[in-house]
PDB file of C-alpha atoms and ligand atoms in Angstrom:
ATOM      1  CA  MET A   1       0.000   0.000   0.000  1.00 85.00           C
ATOM      2  CA  ARG A   2       1.289   3.476  -0.843  1.00 97.00           C
ATOM      3  CA  LYS A   3       2.043   5.685   2.143  1.00 97.00           C
ATOM      4  CA  ARG A   4      -0.126   8.779   2.100  1.00 98.00           C
ATOM      5  CA  ILE A   5       1.398  12.243   2.109  1.00 98.00           C
ATOM      6  CA  ILE A   6      -0.374  15.335   3.357  1.00 98.00           C
ATOM      7  CA  ALA A   7       1.608  18.494   2.657  1.00 98.00           C
ATOM      8  CA  GLY A   8       0.693  21.995   3.759  1.00 98.00           C
ATOM      9  CA  ASN A   9       1.708  24.659   1.281  1.00 98.00           C
ATOM     10  CA  TRP A  10       1.757  27.831   3.329  1.00 98.00           C
ATOM     11  CA  LYS A  11       2.508  30.050   0.317  1.00 98.00           C
ATOM     12  CA  MET A  12       3.425  33.611   1.467  1.00 98.00           C
ATOM     13  CA  TYR A  13       1.636  33.432   4.808  1.00 98.00           C
ATOM     14  CA  LYS A  14       2.698  33.584   8.482  1.00 98.00           C
ATOM     15  CA  THR A  15       5.368  35.493  10.338  1.00 98.00           C
ATOM     16  CA  MET A  16       8.302  33.598  11.828  1.00 98.00           C
ATOM     17  CA  ASP A  17       6.635  33.730  15.248  1.00 98.00           C
ATOM     18  CA  GLU A  18       3.389  32.360  13.879  1.00 98.00           C
ATOM     19  CA  ALA A  19       5.262  29.608  12.069  1.00 98.00           C
ATOM     20  CA  LYS A  20       7.140  28.600  15.236  1.00 98.00           C
ATOM     21  CA  ASN A  21       3.914  28.590  17.268  1.00 98.00           C
ATOM     22  CA  PHE A  22       2.202  26.381  14.691  1.00 98.00           C
ATOM     23  CA  VAL A  23       5.050  23.889  14.765  1.00 98.00           C
ATOM     24  CA  GLU A  24       5.183  23.828  18.578  1.00 97.00           C
ATOM     25  CA  GLU A  25       1.472  23.114  18.697  1.00 97.00           C
ATOM     26  CA  VAL A  26       1.513  20.418  16.047  1.00 97.00           C
ATOM     27  CA  LYS A  27       4.790  18.512  16.195  1.00 94.00           C
ATOM     28  CA  ASP A  28       4.142  16.375  19.297  1.00 89.00           C
ATOM     29  CA  ARG A  29       0.479  15.790  18.557  1.00 94.00           C
ATOM     30  CA  LEU A  30       1.005  14.079  15.225  1.00 95.00           C
ATOM     31  CA  PRO A  31       0.386  10.349  15.148  1.00 88.00           C
ATOM     32  CA  GLU A  32       3.492   8.175  14.636  1.00 82.00           C
ATOM     33  CA  SER A  33       1.949   6.448  11.665  1.00 86.00           C
ATOM     34  CA  ASP A  34       3.230   4.224   8.879  1.00 90.00           C
ATOM     35  CA  ARG A  35       0.187   5.335   6.951  1.00 95.00           C
ATOM     36  CA  VAL A  36       1.005   9.011   6.358  1.00 97.00           C
ATOM     37  CA  ASP A  37       3.834  11.492   5.883  1.00 97.00           C
ATOM     38  CA  ALA A  38       3.079  14.926   7.385  1.00 98.00           C
ATOM     39  CA  VAL A  39       4.837  17.812   5.642  1.00 98.00           C
ATOM     40  CA  ILE A  40       4.779  21.597   5.960  1.00 98.00           C
ATOM     41  CA  CYS A  41       6.173  23.874   3.252  1.00 98.00           C
ATOM     42  CA  PRO A  42       6.739  27.254   4.928  1.00 98.00           C
ATOM     43  CA  PRO A  43       8.339  30.343   3.393  1.00 98.00           C
ATOM     44  CA  SER A  44      11.978  29.393   2.764  1.00 98.00           C
ATOM     45  CA  LEU A  45      13.275  31.953   5.294  1.00 98.00           C
ATOM     46  CA  TYR A  46      11.930  29.757   8.093  1.00 98.00           C
ATOM     47  CA  LEU A  47      13.172  26.380   6.887  1.00 98.00           C
ATOM     48  CA  SER A  48      16.423  26.317   8.819  1.00 98.00           C
ATOM     49  CA  ALA A  49      14.786  27.044  12.184  1.00 98.00           C
ATOM     50  CA  LEU A  50      11.854  24.717  11.578  1.00 98.00           C
ATOM     51  CA  VAL A  51      13.984  21.781  10.415  1.00 98.00           C
ATOM     52  CA  GLU A  52      15.908  22.129  13.656  1.00 98.00           C
ATOM     53  CA  SER A  53      12.859  22.412  15.903  1.00 97.00           C
ATOM     54  CA  THR A  54      11.120  19.397  14.324  1.00 97.00           C
ATOM     55  CA  GLU A  55      14.114  17.053  14.375  1.00 96.00           C
ATOM     56  CA  GLY A  56      13.073  13.623  15.632  1.00 94.00           C
ATOM     57  CA  THR A  57       9.343  14.360  15.191  1.00 95.00           C
ATOM     58  CA  PRO A  58       7.077  13.076  12.403  1.00 95.00           C
ATOM     59  CA  LEU A  59       6.684  16.603  10.973  1.00 97.00           C
ATOM     60  CA  LYS A  60       8.847  17.079   7.880  1.00 97.00           C
ATOM     61  CA  MET A  61       9.684  20.238   5.968  1.00 98.00           C
ATOM     62  CA  GLY A  62       9.487  21.132   2.287  1.00 98.00           C
ATOM     63  CA  ALA A  63      10.429  24.189   0.238  1.00 98.00           C
ATOM     64  CA  GLN A  64       7.881  25.876  -2.027  1.00 98.00           C
ATOM     65  CA  THR A  65      10.233  26.272  -4.977  1.00 98.00           C
ATOM     66  CA  MET A  66      13.953  26.418  -5.832  1.00 98.00           C
ATOM     67  CA  HIS A  67      16.296  27.273  -8.700  1.00 98.00           C
ATOM     68  CA  ASP A  68      17.808  24.461 -10.753  1.00 98.00           C
ATOM     69  CA  VAL A  69      21.507  25.284 -10.356  1.00 98.00           C
ATOM     70  CA  ASP A  70      23.587  25.040  -7.209  1.00 97.00           C
ATOM     71  CA  GLU A  71      24.902  28.592  -7.205  1.00 98.00           C
ATOM     72  CA  GLY A  72      25.163  31.645  -9.411  1.00 98.00           C
ATOM     73  CA  ALA A  73      24.131  35.228 -10.000  1.00 98.00           C
ATOM     74  CA  PHE A  74      20.383  34.692  -9.574  1.00 98.00           C
ATOM     75  CA  THR A  75      19.250  37.401  -7.171  1.00 98.00           C
ATOM     76  CA  GLY A  76      16.592  36.238  -4.763  1.00 97.00           C
ATOM     77  CA  GLU A  77      16.733  32.535  -5.573  1.00 98.00           C
ATOM     78  CA  ILE A  78      17.502  29.532  -3.377  1.00 98.00           C
ATOM     79  CA  SER A  79      19.331  26.493  -4.678  1.00 98.00           C
ATOM     80  CA  PRO A  80      19.006  22.700  -4.424  1.00 98.00           C
ATOM     81  CA  LYS A  81      22.405  22.607  -2.714  1.00 98.00           C
ATOM     82  CA  MET A  82      21.216  25.041  -0.033  1.00 98.00           C
ATOM     83  CA  LEU A  83      18.092  22.982   0.682  1.00 98.00           C
ATOM     84  CA  ALA A  84      20.101  19.750   0.817  1.00 98.00           C
ATOM     85  CA  GLU A  85      22.552  21.318   3.270  1.00 98.00           C
ATOM     86  CA  LEU A  86      19.644  22.206   5.583  1.00 98.00           C
ATOM     87  CA  ASN A  87      18.292  18.625   5.340  1.00 98.00           C
ATOM     88  CA  VAL A  88      15.010  19.753   3.816  1.00 98.00           C
ATOM     89  CA  PRO A  89      13.546  16.533   2.397  1.00 98.00           C
ATOM     90  CA  PHE A  90      10.837  17.860   0.042  1.00 98.00           C
ATOM     91  CA  VAL A  91      10.444  20.623  -2.529  1.00 99.00           C
ATOM     92  CA  ILE A  92       7.294  21.701  -4.370  1.00 98.00           C
ATOM     93  CA  LEU A  93       8.057  22.277  -8.053  1.00 98.00           C
ATOM     94  CA  GLY A  94       5.938  23.779 -10.805  1.00 98.00           C
ATOM     95  CA  HIS A  95       3.095  25.030  -8.622  1.00 98.00           C
ATOM     96  CA  SER A  96       0.521  26.748 -10.846  1.00 97.00           C
ATOM     97  CA  GLU A  97       1.217  30.066  -9.069  1.00 97.00           C
ATOM     98  CA  ARG A  98       4.889  29.744 -10.031  1.00 97.00           C
ATOM     99  CA  ARG A  99       3.906  28.872 -13.598  1.00 96.00           C
ATOM    100  CA  GLN A 100       1.387  31.729 -13.790  1.00 95.00           C
ATOM    101  CA  TYR A 101       3.105  34.607 -11.940  1.00 96.00           C
ATOM    102  CA  PHE A 102       6.793  33.720 -12.303  1.00 96.00           C
ATOM    103  CA  ASN A 103       6.755  32.360 -15.865  1.00 96.00           C
ATOM    104  CA  GLU A 104       7.911  28.894 -14.885  1.00 97.00           C
ATOM    105  CA  THR A 105       7.806  26.734 -18.015  1.00 98.00           C
ATOM    106  CA  ASP A 106       7.574  22.955 -18.321  1.00 98.00           C
ATOM    107  CA  GLU A 107      11.254  22.995 -19.324  1.00 98.00           C
ATOM    108  CA  ALA A 108      12.249  24.916 -16.186  1.00 98.00           C
ATOM    109  CA  VAL A 109      10.186  22.537 -14.048  1.00 98.00           C
ATOM    110  CA  ASN A 110      12.004  19.604 -15.654  1.00 98.00           C
ATOM    111  CA  ARG A 111      15.430  21.124 -14.932  1.00 98.00           C
ATOM    112  CA  LYS A 112      14.382  21.595 -11.311  1.00 98.00           C
ATOM    113  CA  VAL A 113      13.118  18.000 -11.030  1.00 98.00           C
ATOM    114  CA  VAL A 114      16.473  16.728 -12.347  1.00 98.00           C
ATOM    115  CA  ALA A 115      18.313  19.035  -9.930  1.00 98.00           C
ATOM    116  CA  ALA A 116      16.173  17.916  -6.979  1.00 98.00           C
ATOM    117  CA  PHE A 117      17.016  14.250  -7.557  1.00 98.00           C
ATOM    118  CA  SER A 118      20.702  15.058  -7.992  1.00 98.00           C
ATOM    119  CA  LYS A 119      20.683  16.439  -4.428  1.00 98.00           C
ATOM    120  CA  GLY A 120      18.507  13.739  -2.863  1.00 98.00           C
ATOM    121  CA  LEU A 121      15.465  16.018  -2.520  1.00 98.00           C
ATOM    122  CA  THR A 122      12.007  14.573  -3.143  1.00 98.00           C
ATOM    123  CA  PRO A 123      10.085  16.733  -5.615  1.00 98.00           C
ATOM    124  CA  ILE A 124       6.350  17.341  -5.293  1.00 99.00           C
ATOM    125  CA  ILE A 125       5.621  18.057  -8.947  1.00 98.00           C
ATOM    126  CA  CYS A 126       2.452  20.069  -9.565  1.00 98.00           C
ATOM    127  CA  VAL A 127       0.310  19.647 -12.662  1.00 98.00           C
ATOM    128  CA  GLY A 128      -3.203  20.797 -13.444  1.00 98.00           C
ATOM    129  CA  GLU A 129      -5.507  22.332 -16.005  1.00 97.00           C
ATOM    130  CA  SER A 130      -7.074  25.785 -16.170  1.00 95.00           C
ATOM    131  CA  LEU A 131     -10.834  26.261 -16.305  1.00 93.00           C
ATOM    132  CA  ASP A 132     -10.633  26.960 -20.063  1.00 93.00           C
ATOM    133  CA  GLU A 133      -8.693  23.731 -20.635  1.00 96.00           C
ATOM    134  CA  ARG A 134     -11.207  21.766 -18.557  1.00 94.00           C
ATOM    135  CA  GLU A 135     -14.180  23.262 -20.408  1.00 91.00           C
ATOM    136  CA  ALA A 136     -12.521  22.498 -23.747  1.00 95.00           C
ATOM    137  CA  GLY A 137     -12.190  18.846 -22.701  1.00 96.00           C
ATOM    138  CA  LYS A 138      -8.405  19.095 -22.559  1.00 97.00           C
ATOM    139  CA  THR A 139      -7.785  18.130 -18.926  1.00 97.00           C
ATOM    140  CA  VAL A 140      -6.166  14.765 -19.547  1.00 97.00           C
ATOM    141  CA  GLU A 141      -4.079  15.990 -22.469  1.00 97.00           C
ATOM    142  CA  THR A 142      -2.861  19.007 -20.475  1.00 98.00           C
ATOM    143  CA  VAL A 143      -1.738  17.049 -17.430  1.00 98.00           C
ATOM    144  CA  ALA A 144      -0.258  14.233 -19.551  1.00 98.00           C
ATOM    145  CA  VAL A 145       1.988  16.703 -21.390  1.00 98.00           C
ATOM    146  CA  GLN A 146       3.017  18.356 -18.105  1.00 98.00           C
ATOM    147  CA  VAL A 147       3.920  14.929 -16.695  1.00 98.00           C
ATOM    148  CA  GLN A 148       5.845  13.874 -19.811  1.00 98.00           C
ATOM    149  CA  LYS A 149       7.899  17.051 -19.773  1.00 98.00           C
ATOM    150  CA  ALA A 150       8.532  17.079 -16.016  1.00 98.00           C
ATOM    151  CA  PHE A 151       9.941  13.532 -16.094  1.00 98.00           C
ATOM    152  CA  GLU A 152      12.318  13.900 -19.051  1.00 98.00           C
ATOM    153  CA  GLY A 153      15.711  12.428 -18.093  1.00 98.00           C
ATOM    154  CA  ILE A 154      14.350  10.890 -14.882  1.00 98.00           C
ATOM    155  CA  ASN A 155      14.842   7.142 -14.487  1.00 98.00           C
ATOM    156  CA  ALA A 156      12.297   4.684 -13.087  1.00 98.00           C
ATOM    157  CA  GLU A 157      13.982   4.379  -9.690  1.00 97.00           C
ATOM    158  CA  GLN A 158      13.819   8.139  -9.249  1.00 98.00           C
ATOM    159  CA  ALA A 159      10.284   8.376 -10.610  1.00 98.00           C
ATOM    160  CA  LYS A 160       9.060   5.884  -7.993  1.00 98.00           C
ATOM    161  CA  ASP A 161      10.136   8.312  -5.274  1.00 97.00           C
ATOM    162  CA  ALA A 162       8.631  11.394  -6.897  1.00 98.00           C
ATOM    163  CA  ILE A 163       5.325  12.825  -5.797  1.00 98.00           C
ATOM    164  CA  ILE A 164       2.864  14.325  -8.254  1.00 98.00           C
ATOM    165  CA  ALA A 165       0.267  16.829  -7.070  1.00 98.00           C
ATOM    166  CA  TYR A 166      -2.772  17.132  -9.314  1.00 98.00           C
ATOM    167  CA  GLU A 167      -4.059  20.632  -8.678  1.00 97.00           C
ATOM    168  CA  PRO A 168      -6.767  21.857 -11.059  1.00 95.00           C
ATOM    169  CA  ILE A 169      -6.110  25.601 -11.210  1.00 94.00           C
ATOM    170  CA  TRP A 170      -9.818  26.461 -10.966  1.00 92.00           C
ATOM    171  CA  ALA A 171     -10.024  24.667  -7.601  1.00 91.00           C
ATOM    172  CA  ILE A 172      -7.135  26.485  -5.905  1.00 89.00           C
ATOM    173  CA  GLY A 173      -8.215  28.953  -3.239  1.00 86.00           C
ATOM    174  CA  THR A 174     -11.706  29.146  -4.730  1.00 88.00           C
ATOM    175  CA  GLY A 175     -13.575  26.818  -2.396  1.00 84.00           C
ATOM    176  CA  LYS A 176     -14.416  24.723  -5.461  1.00 83.00           C
ATOM    177  CA  THR A 177     -13.121  21.185  -5.036  1.00 81.00           C
ATOM    178  CA  ALA A 178     -13.044  18.686  -7.849  1.00 86.00           C
ATOM    179  CA  THR A 179     -15.433  15.890  -6.965  1.00 94.00           C
ATOM    180  CA  ALA A 180     -13.669  12.916  -5.465  1.00 96.00           C
ATOM    181  CA  GLN A 181     -14.567  11.004  -8.635  1.00 97.00           C
ATOM    182  CA  ASP A 182     -13.082  13.710 -10.888  1.00 96.00           C
ATOM    183  CA  ALA A 183      -9.930  13.875  -8.774  1.00 97.00           C
ATOM    184  CA  ASN A 184      -9.605  10.103  -8.901  1.00 98.00           C
ATOM    185  CA  ASP A 185     -10.178   9.968 -12.663  1.00 98.00           C
ATOM    186  CA  VAL A 186      -7.415  12.480 -13.387  1.00 98.00           C
ATOM    187  CA  CYS A 187      -5.030  10.984 -10.804  1.00 98.00           C
ATOM    188  CA  GLY A 188      -5.688   7.610 -12.499  1.00 98.00           C
ATOM    189  CA  GLU A 189      -4.831   9.121 -15.900  1.00 98.00           C
ATOM    190  CA  ILE A 190      -1.616  10.524 -14.432  1.00 98.00           C
ATOM    191  CA  ARG A 191      -0.739   7.083 -13.056  1.00 98.00           C
ATOM    192  CA  ALA A 192      -1.443   5.572 -16.481  1.00 98.00           C
ATOM    193  CA  GLU A 193       0.851   8.156 -18.079  1.00 98.00           C
ATOM    194  CA  ILE A 194       3.640   7.167 -15.664  1.00 98.00           C
ATOM    195  CA  GLY A 195       2.958   3.559 -16.648  1.00 98.00           C
ATOM    196  CA  LYS A 196       3.455   4.475 -20.309  1.00 98.00           C
ATOM    197  CA  LEU A 197       6.641   6.448 -19.613  1.00 98.00           C
ATOM    198  CA  TYR A 198       8.098   3.733 -17.347  1.00 98.00           C
ATOM    199  CA  ASP A 199       6.333   0.523 -16.338  1.00 98.00           C
ATOM    200  CA  ASP A 200       3.518  -0.832 -14.138  1.00 98.00           C
ATOM    201  CA  GLU A 201       5.765  -1.136 -11.099  1.00 98.00           C
ATOM    202  CA  THR A 202       6.690   2.548 -11.238  1.00 98.00           C
ATOM    203  CA  ALA A 203       3.080   3.548 -11.866  1.00 98.00           C
ATOM    204  CA  SER A 204       1.855   1.664  -8.835  1.00 98.00           C
ATOM    205  CA  ALA A 205       4.651   3.010  -6.603  1.00 98.00           C
ATOM    206  CA  ILE A 206       4.424   6.719  -7.375  1.00 98.00           C
ATOM    207  CA  ARG A 207       2.371   8.815  -4.972  1.00 98.00           C
ATOM    208  CA  ILE A 208      -0.216  11.198  -6.393  1.00 98.00           C
ATOM    209  CA  GLN A 209      -1.823  13.943  -4.333  1.00 98.00           C
ATOM    210  CA  TYR A 210      -4.897  15.988  -5.052  1.00 97.00           C
ATOM    211  CA  GLY A 211      -4.825  19.721  -4.260  1.00 97.00           C
ATOM    212  CA  GLY A 212      -7.413  22.480  -4.467  1.00 96.00           C
ATOM    213  CA  SER A 213      -9.681  23.559  -1.577  1.00 94.00           C
ATOM    214  CA  VAL A 214      -8.947  20.428   0.462  1.00 96.00           C
ATOM    215  CA  LYS A 215     -10.149  20.723   4.063  1.00 97.00           C
ATOM    216  CA  PRO A 216     -11.031  18.486   7.009  1.00 97.00           C
ATOM    217  CA  GLY A 217     -14.577  18.084   5.698  1.00 97.00           C
ATOM    218  CA  ASN A 218     -13.663  16.689   2.271  1.00 96.00           C
ATOM    219  CA  ILE A 219     -10.277  15.003   2.739  1.00 97.00           C
ATOM    220  CA  GLY A 220     -11.756  11.676   3.867  1.00 97.00           C
ATOM    221  CA  GLU A 221     -13.740  11.186   0.681  1.00 97.00           C
ATOM    222  CA  LEU A 222     -10.794  12.231  -1.500  1.00 97.00           C
ATOM    223  CA  LEU A 223      -8.440   9.819   0.281  1.00 97.00           C
ATOM    224  CA  SER A 224     -10.918   6.985  -0.073  1.00 97.00           C
ATOM    225  CA  MET A 225     -10.328   7.027  -3.828  1.00 97.00           C
ATOM    226  CA  GLU A 226      -8.022   4.440  -5.382  1.00 97.00           C
ATOM    227  CA  HIS A 227      -5.557   6.817  -7.031  1.00 98.00           C
ATOM    228  CA  VAL A 228      -5.497   9.667  -4.479  1.00 98.00           C
ATOM    229  CA  ASP A 229      -2.556   9.111  -2.137  1.00 98.00           C
ATOM    230  CA  GLY A 230      -2.666  12.375  -0.268  1.00 98.00           C
ATOM    231  CA  ALA A 231      -3.288  16.074  -0.514  1.00 98.00           C
ATOM    232  CA  LEU A 232      -1.431  19.312  -1.108  1.00 98.00           C
ATOM    233  CA  VAL A 233      -3.305  21.774   1.050  1.00 98.00           C
ATOM    234  CA  GLY A 234      -3.153  25.565   1.028  1.00 98.00           C
ATOM    235  CA  GLY A 235      -5.550  27.549   3.230  1.00 97.00           C
ATOM    236  CA  ALA A 236      -6.660  24.682   5.474  1.00 98.00           C
ATOM    237  CA  SER A 237      -3.040  23.862   6.396  1.00 98.00           C
ATOM    238  CA  LEU A 238      -2.532  27.217   8.137  1.00 98.00           C
ATOM    239  CA  GLU A 239      -4.445  26.341  11.305  1.00 98.00           C
ATOM    240  CA  PRO A 240      -2.978  23.708  13.634  1.00 98.00           C
ATOM    241  CA  ALA A 241      -6.384  22.194  14.409  1.00 98.00           C
ATOM    242  CA  SER A 242      -7.391  21.652  10.797  1.00 98.00           C
ATOM    243  CA  PHE A 243      -3.921  20.393   9.801  1.00 98.00           C
ATOM    244  CA  LEU A 244      -3.981  17.890  12.680  1.00 98.00           C
ATOM    245  CA  GLU A 245      -7.502  16.816  11.792  1.00 97.00           C
ATOM    246  CA  MET A 246      -6.518  16.123   8.177  1.00 98.00           C
ATOM    247  CA  ILE A 247      -3.455  14.135   9.274  1.00 98.00           C
ATOM    248  CA  GLY A 248      -5.691  12.213  11.686  1.00 97.00           C
ATOM    249  CA  VAL A 249      -8.069  11.257   8.880  1.00 96.00           C
ATOM    250  CA  ALA A 250      -5.169  10.178   6.664  1.00 97.00           C
ATOM    251  CA  ALA A 251      -3.601   8.122   9.459  1.00 96.00           C
ATOM    252  CA  ASN A 252      -6.749   6.287  10.480  1.00 89.00           C
ATOM    253  CA  ASP A 253      -9.101   5.833   7.550  1.00 71.00           C
TER     254      ASP A 253
HETATM  255  P1  13P B   1      -6.041  25.788  -1.377  1.00 94.54           P
HETATM  256  O1  13P B   1      -6.057  24.529  -0.546  1.00 94.54           O
HETATM  257  O2  13P B   1      -6.012  27.032  -0.544  1.00 94.54           O
HETATM  258  O3  13P B   1      -7.102  25.764  -2.421  1.00 94.54           O
HETATM  259  O4  13P B   1      -4.631  25.801  -2.156  1.00 94.54           O
HETATM  260  C1  13P B   1      -4.271  24.682  -2.878  1.00 94.54           C
HETATM  261  C2  13P B   1      -2.851  24.816  -3.283  1.00 94.54           C
HETATM  262  O5  13P B   1      -2.504  25.603  -4.137  1.00 94.54           O
HETATM  263  C3  13P B   1      -1.861  23.971  -2.584  1.00 94.54           C
HETATM  264  O6  13P B   1      -0.641  23.988  -3.243  1.00 94.54           O
END
C-alpha cells in the first residue's frame, strides 16, 4: 500500500513567530503512523529554524520552490544545494502560481526535477488544467503533457520516489473542489501516463496527491479514492487544528 502524504503549502503566509507557534502546537500531537507522511512547506526563510525544531518528530519540511543550479548570479533565488545542506527533504516544483506569476515553463520545471534528484530532494511536482482547458475537454491531455515534460531524463527508480500533485487551477483557493470522482479519474490518468513512460511497477509506486480547496470536511472522501494518495493543502493547512484533523483522517481511515 502506498504511504499517504499530506503536505501543507503555506505560500506567502505567516510570520516567523506564527510559524514557530504552529510547529510547537503540532509537532508532538502528530500520530506516529506508517500510513502518512506529514509535511509543511513554509516560506523558505523559516526552513532552517523549523527543520531544527522538528528534528526527531514526524513533521517534515518542504520548500515551495527552488532554482535548478547550485549557485550563481540569480538574485533572490535559493538552490538545491542550499536545501540539501539544511536537510530539507521535500520541494514543491511547478506550482501553478509559479507557472502563472513567475513564468515557470515545463522545461524549467524539468530542470528543477532533475536538480532535486541530484541532491537527494524529493520533488512534489504540480500539474493541473485551467478552467478553459477543462471546459474544452483538454484536462487529460494538459496534465499528460506536463507529466511527460517534467519527467524527461528521470529514471524509473527516481520516478518511484517522486510525488505528483494534481491541482486543477480552478479549484485552488476558490472553495471549489473537484469531486472525489473527478480527482480520482485524473489521478488515475496521471498514473497511467507514468505507466506508459516507465512501467507498471513505477506507476503503482508513485504517490499522487490531489490539491485544491482540500479541508477536514472533504479530505476523507478524497483519500478513499483508489488513485489519491494524499493532498497538497493551502488555506486549510494554516491552522494547527485543521492540519492535525486532516493528518488524523489520513492516518486512520
Ligand atoms: P487551497 O487549498 O487554498 O485551495 O490551495 C491549494 C494549493 O494551491 C496547494 O498547493
